[in-house]
PDB file of C-alpha atoms in Angstrom:
ATOM      1  CA  UNK A 746       0.008   0.012  -0.036  1.00  0.00           C
ATOM      2  CA  UNK A 747       1.255   3.528  -0.950  1.00  0.00           C
ATOM      3  CA  UNK A 748       2.045   5.839   2.151  1.00  0.00           C
ATOM      4  CA  UNK A 749      -0.686   8.730   1.650  1.00  0.00           C
ATOM      5  CA  UNK A 750       1.934  11.128   3.510  1.00  0.00           C
ATOM      6  CA  UNK A 751       4.392  10.642   0.679  1.00  0.00           C
ATOM      7  CA  UNK A 752       7.019   9.499   3.242  1.00  0.00           C
ATOM      8  CA  UNK A 753       6.486  12.308   5.729  1.00  0.00           C
ATOM      9  CA  UNK A 754       4.803  10.291   8.656  1.00  0.00           C
ATOM     10  CA  UNK A 755       8.086   8.124   8.669  1.00  0.00           C
ATOM     11  CA  UNK A 756      10.303  11.300   9.146  1.00  0.00           C
ATOM     12  CA  UNK A 757       7.563  13.295  11.236  1.00  0.00           C
ATOM     13  CA  UNK A 758       9.748  13.712  14.396  1.00  0.00           C
ATOM     14  CA  UNK A 759      12.625  15.218  12.398  1.00  0.00           C
ATOM     15  CA  UNK A 760      10.250  17.433  10.444  1.00  0.00           C
ATOM     16  CA  UNK A 761       8.494  18.657  13.367  1.00  0.00           C
ATOM     17  CA  UNK A 762      11.540  19.454  15.162  1.00  0.00           C
ATOM     18  CA  UNK A 763      12.553  21.794  12.345  1.00  0.00           C
ATOM     19  CA  UNK A 764      10.275  23.364   9.894  1.00  0.00           C
ATOM     20  CA  UNK A 765       7.291  22.117  11.909  1.00  0.00           C
ATOM     21  CA  UNK A 766       8.219  24.658  14.656  1.00  0.00           C
ATOM     22  CA  UNK A 767       8.817  27.403  12.209  1.00  0.00           C
ATOM     23  CA  UNK A 768       7.848  31.011  13.193  1.00  0.00           C
ATOM     24  CA  UNK A 769       5.740  33.446  11.083  1.00  0.00           C
ATOM     25  CA  UNK A 770       9.067  34.899   9.702  1.00  0.00           C
ATOM     26  CA  UNK A 771      10.120  31.562   8.230  1.00  0.00           C
ATOM     27  CA  UNK A 772      10.687  31.101   4.600  1.00  0.00           C
ATOM     28  CA  UNK A 773       7.540  31.202   2.653  1.00  0.00           C
ATOM     29  CA  UNK A 774       5.549  33.033   5.456  1.00  0.00           C
ATOM     30  CA  UNK A 775       5.919  36.598   3.930  1.00  0.00           C
ATOM     31  CA  UNK A 776       4.808  35.303   0.453  1.00  0.00           C
ATOM     32  CA  UNK A 777       1.752  33.620   1.863  1.00  0.00           C
ATOM     33  CA  UNK A 778       0.896  36.554   3.999  1.00  0.00           C
ATOM     34  CA  UNK A 779       1.081  38.967   1.017  1.00  0.00           C
ATOM     35  CA  UNK A 780      -1.335  36.485  -0.836  1.00  0.00           C
ATOM     36  CA  UNK A 781      -3.671  36.236   1.963  1.00  0.00           C
ATOM     37  CA  UNK A 782      -4.045  39.998   2.233  1.00  0.00           C
ATOM     38  CA  UNK A 783      -5.434  40.011  -1.235  1.00  0.00           C
ATOM     39  CA  UNK A 784      -8.402  38.072  -0.049  1.00  0.00           C
ATOM     40  CA  UNK A 785     -11.315  39.481   2.029  1.00  0.00           C
ATOM     41  CA  UNK A 786     -11.186  39.002   5.678  1.00  0.00           C
ATOM     42  CA  UNK A 787     -13.205  35.946   6.798  1.00  0.00           C
ATOM     43  CA  UNK A 788     -12.544  34.134   3.325  1.00  0.00           C
ATOM     44  CA  UNK A 789     -12.678  30.521   3.554  1.00  0.00           C
ATOM     45  CA  UNK A 790      -9.326  28.941   2.865  1.00  0.00           C
ATOM     46  CA  UNK A 791      -7.879  25.393   2.806  1.00  0.00           C
ATOM     47  CA  UNK A 792      -4.280  24.582   3.358  1.00  0.00           C
ATOM     48  CA  UNK A 793      -3.427  21.282   1.518  1.00  0.00           C
ATOM     49  CA  UNK A 794      -0.518  19.437   2.999  1.00  0.00           C
ATOM     50  CA  UNK A 795      -0.818  21.687   6.144  1.00  0.00           C
ATOM     51  CA  UNK A 796       1.816  19.953   8.378  1.00  0.00           C
ATOM     52  CA  UNK A 797       1.902  21.079  11.889  1.00  0.00           C
ATOM     53  CA  UNK A 798       0.106  24.454  10.920  1.00  0.00           C
ATOM     54  CA  UNK A 799       3.604  26.394  11.326  1.00  0.00           C
ATOM     55  CA  UNK A 800       4.281  28.709   9.726  1.00  0.00           C
ATOM     56  CA  UNK A 801       1.814  28.641   6.756  1.00  0.00           C
ATOM     57  CA  UNK A 802      -1.583  28.040   8.269  1.00  0.00           C
ATOM     58  CA  UNK A 803      -0.831  30.170  11.168  1.00  0.00           C
ATOM     59  CA  UNK A 804      -0.087  32.966   8.800  1.00  0.00           C
ATOM     60  CA  UNK A 805      -3.507  32.403   7.094  1.00  0.00           C
ATOM     61  CA  UNK A 806      -5.169  32.473  10.498  1.00  0.00           C
ATOM     62  CA  UNK A 807      -3.474  35.562  11.684  1.00  0.00           C
ATOM     63  CA  UNK A 808      -4.643  37.415   8.416  1.00  0.00           C
ATOM     64  CA  UNK A 809      -8.272  36.868   9.456  1.00  0.00           C
ATOM     65  CA  UNK A 810      -9.139  34.098   7.125  1.00  0.00           C
ATOM     66  CA  UNK A 811     -11.524  31.350   7.860  1.00  0.00           C
ATOM     67  CA  UNK A 812      -8.867  28.305   7.573  1.00  0.00           C
ATOM     68  CA  UNK A 813      -9.149  24.552   7.201  1.00  0.00           C
ATOM     69  CA  UNK A 814      -6.218  22.108   6.965  1.00  0.00           C
ATOM     70  CA  UNK A 815      -5.676  18.666   5.365  1.00  0.00           C
ATOM     71  CA  UNK A 816      -2.786  16.459   5.927  1.00  0.00           C
ATOM     72  CA  UNK A 817      -2.212  12.795   5.436  1.00  0.00           C
ATOM     73  CA  UNK A 818       0.257  12.482   8.350  1.00  0.00           C
ATOM     74  CA  UNK A 819      -1.201  11.638  11.636  1.00  0.00           C
ATOM     75  CA  UNK A 820       1.693  12.983  13.514  1.00  0.00           C
ATOM     76  CA  UNK A 821       1.342  16.358  11.604  1.00  0.00           C
ATOM     77  CA  UNK A 822      -2.327  16.523  12.268  1.00  0.00           C
ATOM     78  CA  UNK A 823      -1.777  16.029  16.090  1.00  0.00           C
ATOM     79  CA  UNK A 824       0.822  18.849  16.045  1.00  0.00           C
ATOM     80  CA  UNK A 825      -1.487  20.949  14.118  1.00  0.00           C
ATOM     81  CA  UNK A 826      -4.309  20.384  16.754  1.00  0.00           C
ATOM     82  CA  UNK A 827      -1.903  21.472  19.387  1.00  0.00           C
ATOM     83  CA  UNK A 828      -0.394  24.651  17.452  1.00  0.00           C
ATOM     84  CA  UNK A 829      -3.879  25.813  16.199  1.00  0.00           C
ATOM     85  CA  UNK A 830      -6.725  24.514  18.376  1.00  0.00           C
ATOM     86  CA  UNK A 831     -10.088  25.140  17.044  1.00  0.00           C
ATOM     87  CA  UNK A 832      -9.004  25.312  13.346  1.00  0.00           C
ATOM     88  CA  UNK A 833     -10.616  22.469  11.620  1.00  0.00           C
ATOM     89  CA  UNK A 834      -8.055  19.828  10.320  1.00  0.00           C
ATOM     90  CA  UNK A 835      -8.565  16.403   8.720  1.00  0.00           C
ATOM     91  CA  UNK A 836      -6.011  13.536   8.412  1.00  0.00           C
ATOM     92  CA  UNK A 837      -6.633  12.675   4.908  1.00  0.00           C
ATOM     93  CA  UNK A 838      -4.737  12.235   1.593  1.00  0.00           C
ATOM     94  CA  UNK A 839      -5.482  14.989  -0.961  1.00  0.00           C
ATOM     95  CA  UNK A 840      -6.136  12.177  -3.308  1.00  0.00           C
ATOM     96  CA  UNK A 841      -9.323  11.102  -1.452  1.00  0.00           C
ATOM     97  CA  UNK A 842     -10.136  14.014   0.933  1.00  0.00           C
ATOM     98  CA  UNK A 843     -13.679  15.294   0.789  1.00  0.00           C
ATOM     99  CA  UNK A 844     -12.281  18.726   1.562  1.00  0.00           C
ATOM    100  CA  UNK A 845     -14.950  19.245   4.276  1.00  0.00           C
ATOM    101  CA  UNK A 846     -17.700  19.033   1.756  1.00  0.00           C
ATOM    102  CA  UNK A 847     -17.605  22.752   0.898  1.00  0.00           C
ATOM    103  CA  UNK A 848     -16.446  25.306  -1.364  1.00  0.00           C
ATOM    104  CA  UNK A 849     -13.330  27.701  -0.819  1.00  0.00           C
ATOM    105  CA  UNK A 850     -12.368  31.173  -1.612  1.00  0.00           C
ATOM    106  CA  UNK A 851      -8.774  30.020  -1.650  1.00  0.00           C
ATOM    107  CA  UNK A 852      -6.401  26.997  -1.634  1.00  0.00           C
ATOM    108  CA  UNK A 853      -2.843  26.946  -0.508  1.00  0.00           C
ATOM    109  CA  UNK A 854      -0.588  23.988  -1.515  1.00  0.00           C
ATOM    110  CA  UNK A 855       2.889  25.063  -0.328  1.00  0.00           C
ATOM    111  CA  UNK A 856       5.471  22.367  -0.659  1.00  0.00           C
ATOM    112  CA  UNK A 857       2.937  19.631  -1.732  1.00  0.00           C
ATOM    113  CA  UNK A 858       2.164  19.452  -5.592  1.00  0.00           C
ATOM    114  CA  UNK A 859       5.765  18.243  -6.459  1.00  0.00           C
ATOM    115  CA  UNK A 860       5.431  15.348  -4.042  1.00  0.00           C
ATOM    116  CA  UNK A 861       2.852  13.724  -6.012  1.00  0.00           C
ATOM    117  CA  UNK A 862       3.165  11.647  -9.130  1.00  0.00           C
ATOM    118  CA  UNK A 863       2.232  13.435 -12.261  1.00  0.00           C
ATOM    119  CA  UNK A 864      -1.093  11.714 -12.694  1.00  0.00           C
ATOM    120  CA  UNK A 865      -1.928  12.680  -9.134  1.00  0.00           C
ATOM    121  CA  UNK A 866      -0.761  16.339  -9.705  1.00  0.00           C
ATOM    122  CA  UNK A 867      -3.168  16.435 -12.544  1.00  0.00           C
ATOM    123  CA  UNK A 868      -6.079  15.070 -10.754  1.00  0.00           C
ATOM    124  CA  UNK A 869      -5.527  17.203  -7.810  1.00  0.00           C
ATOM    125  CA  UNK A 870      -5.470  20.415  -9.930  1.00  0.00           C
ATOM    126  CA  UNK A 871      -8.901  19.286 -11.130  1.00  0.00           C
ATOM    127  CA  UNK A 872     -10.137  18.624  -7.649  1.00  0.00           C
ATOM    128  CA  UNK A 873      -8.926  22.073  -6.472  1.00  0.00           C
ATOM    129  CA  UNK A 874     -10.724  23.719  -9.310  1.00  0.00           C
ATOM    130  CA  UNK A 875     -13.996  21.858  -8.248  1.00  0.00           C
ATOM    131  CA  UNK A 876     -13.891  23.371  -4.712  1.00  0.00           C
ATOM    132  CA  UNK A 877     -12.935  26.889  -5.724  1.00  0.00           C
ATOM    133  CA  UNK A 878     -15.654  29.587  -5.871  1.00  0.00           C
ATOM    134  CA  UNK A 879     -15.797  31.582  -9.159  1.00  0.00           C
ATOM    135  CA  UNK A 880     -12.946  34.110  -8.715  1.00  0.00           C
ATOM    136  CA  UNK A 881     -11.333  31.898  -6.042  1.00  0.00           C
ATOM    137  CA  UNK A 882      -7.548  31.733  -5.813  1.00  0.00           C
ATOM    138  CA  UNK A 883      -5.023  28.875  -5.764  1.00  0.00           C
ATOM    139  CA  UNK A 884      -1.413  29.552  -4.521  1.00  0.00           C
ATOM    140  CA  UNK A 885       0.980  26.622  -4.795  1.00  0.00           C
ATOM    141  CA  UNK A 886       4.803  26.019  -4.982  1.00  0.00           C
ATOM    142  CA  UNK A 887       6.795  24.032  -7.593  1.00  0.00           C
ATOM    143  CA  UNK A 888       9.842  24.641  -9.671  1.00  0.00           C
ATOM    144  CA  UNK A 889       9.385  26.710 -12.941  1.00  0.00           C
ATOM    145  CA  UNK A 890      11.334  24.118 -14.900  1.00  0.00           C
ATOM    146  CA  UNK A 891      10.490  20.544 -15.418  1.00  0.00           C
ATOM    147  CA  UNK A 892      12.736  18.841 -12.972  1.00  0.00           C
ATOM    148  CA  UNK A 893      12.942  15.478 -11.029  1.00  0.00           C
ATOM    149  CA  UNK A 894      14.780  15.236  -7.732  1.00  0.00           C
ATOM    150  CA  UNK A 895      14.831  13.477  -4.402  1.00  0.00           C
ATOM    151  CA  UNK A 896      13.073  15.095  -1.380  1.00  0.00           C
ATOM    152  CA  UNK A 897      15.524  16.267   1.206  1.00  0.00           C
ATOM    153  CA  UNK A 898      13.477  14.857   3.960  1.00  0.00           C
ATOM    154  CA  UNK A 899      12.259  11.523   2.653  1.00  0.00           C
ATOM    155  CA  UNK A 900      14.600  10.774  -0.089  1.00  0.00           C
ATOM    156  CA  UNK A 901      11.614   9.997  -2.230  1.00  0.00           C
ATOM    157  CA  UNK A 902      11.213  11.403  -5.867  1.00  0.00           C
ATOM    158  CA  UNK A 903       9.664  14.671  -6.410  1.00  0.00           C
ATOM    159  CA  UNK A 904       8.681  15.965  -9.786  1.00  0.00           C
ATOM    160  CA  UNK A 905       8.045  19.555 -11.179  1.00  0.00           C
ATOM    161  CA  UNK A 906       5.895  19.466 -14.248  1.00  0.00           C
ATOM    162  CA  UNK A 907       7.279  22.977 -15.146  1.00  0.00           C
ATOM    163  CA  UNK A 908       5.608  26.120 -15.776  1.00  0.00           C
ATOM    164  CA  UNK A 909       4.237  25.506 -19.295  1.00  0.00           C
ATOM    165  CA  UNK A 910       2.640  22.254 -18.234  1.00  0.00           C
ATOM    166  CA  UNK A 911       1.074  23.783 -15.048  1.00  0.00           C
ATOM    167  CA  UNK A 912      -0.209  26.611 -16.887  1.00  0.00           C
ATOM    168  CA  UNK A 913      -1.857  24.374 -19.531  1.00  0.00           C
ATOM    169  CA  UNK A 914      -3.378  22.179 -16.783  1.00  0.00           C
ATOM    170  CA  UNK A 915      -4.609  24.987 -14.848  1.00  0.00           C
ATOM    171  CA  UNK A 916      -6.119  26.694 -18.014  1.00  0.00           C
ATOM    172  CA  UNK A 917      -7.963  23.321 -18.814  1.00  0.00           C
ATOM    173  CA  UNK A 918      -9.941  23.481 -15.640  1.00  0.00           C
ATOM    174  CA  UNK A 919     -10.784  27.112 -15.784  1.00  0.00           C
ATOM    175  CA  UNK A 920      -7.858  28.631 -13.585  1.00  0.00           C
ATOM    176  CA  UNK A 921      -5.794  31.380 -15.017  1.00  0.00           C
ATOM    177  CA  UNK A 922      -2.285  32.163 -13.644  1.00  0.00           C
ATOM    178  CA  UNK A 923      -2.172  35.738 -12.704  1.00  0.00           C
ATOM    179  CA  UNK A 924       1.421  35.762 -11.540  1.00  0.00           C
ATOM    180  CA  UNK A 925       4.527  33.802 -10.671  1.00  0.00           C
ATOM    181  CA  UNK A 926       7.284  34.711  -8.212  1.00  0.00           C
ATOM    182  CA  UNK A 927       9.961  33.452  -5.991  1.00  0.00           C
ATOM    183  CA  UNK A 928      10.585  33.980  -2.053  1.00  0.00           C
ATOM    184  CA  UNK A 929      13.766  34.216  -0.301  1.00  0.00           C
ATOM    185  CA  UNK A 930      14.330  30.415  -0.180  1.00  0.00           C
ATOM    186  CA  UNK A 931      13.882  30.209  -3.982  1.00  0.00           C
ATOM    187  CA  UNK A 932      10.439  28.587  -3.752  1.00  0.00           C
ATOM    188  CA  UNK A 933       8.640  29.337  -7.076  1.00  0.00           C
ATOM    189  CA  UNK A 934       4.837  30.353  -6.736  1.00  0.00           C
ATOM    190  CA  UNK A 935       2.071  30.149  -9.044  1.00  0.00           C
ATOM    191  CA  UNK A 936      -0.855  32.322  -8.113  1.00  0.00           C
ATOM    192  CA  UNK A 937      -3.903  31.384 -10.150  1.00  0.00           C
ATOM    193  CA  UNK A 938      -7.484  32.508  -9.958  1.00  0.00           C
ATOM    194  CA  UNK A 939     -10.697  30.598 -11.115  1.00  0.00           C
ATOM    195  CA  UNK A 940     -12.357  32.351 -14.077  1.00  0.00           C
ATOM    196  CA  UNK A 941     -15.761  33.500 -13.220  1.00  0.00           C
ATOM    197  CA  UNK A 942     -18.574  31.848 -14.985  1.00  0.00           C
TER     198      UNK A 942
END
């Protein structure tokens, strides 16, 4: 059976001792904060692959958003519940999650997409489009160039489909990339919006 956490449950203690305790000034936090500020206060946002909730989910909450989290690692979900009590979180794989049976104004997938096999990435992009309201926003990270590498934490294969393919996939499901940028850690962001009907 495939590990739904893509190897992260097996390295949970090491992850939680590092990135899993990151502050609101850690790599990625500023970029996500700037994105969050473009959404109306109270907007419903789901953080896919939320980990311990630090720093990304915490930034979303601190910006006044109505946040939900999904992570397939039981250890991460337990840490999330300690760090952000009262914020809804589900221990589910993004492949099979019901996403709280609701629609969202925003979806964040920081450090997640490239952990998935190409077919699963394509399917997830479609699933994200299905839960975004018209005008809703998706923010995710992946390399701008097509690239295959081994994840630093798990040693498992990671794969970026590259900018051209991500743009094609997003367009096919009614999402348009508004902008791309990099943060201080050289993480590449795709900021896309669902075209209003």
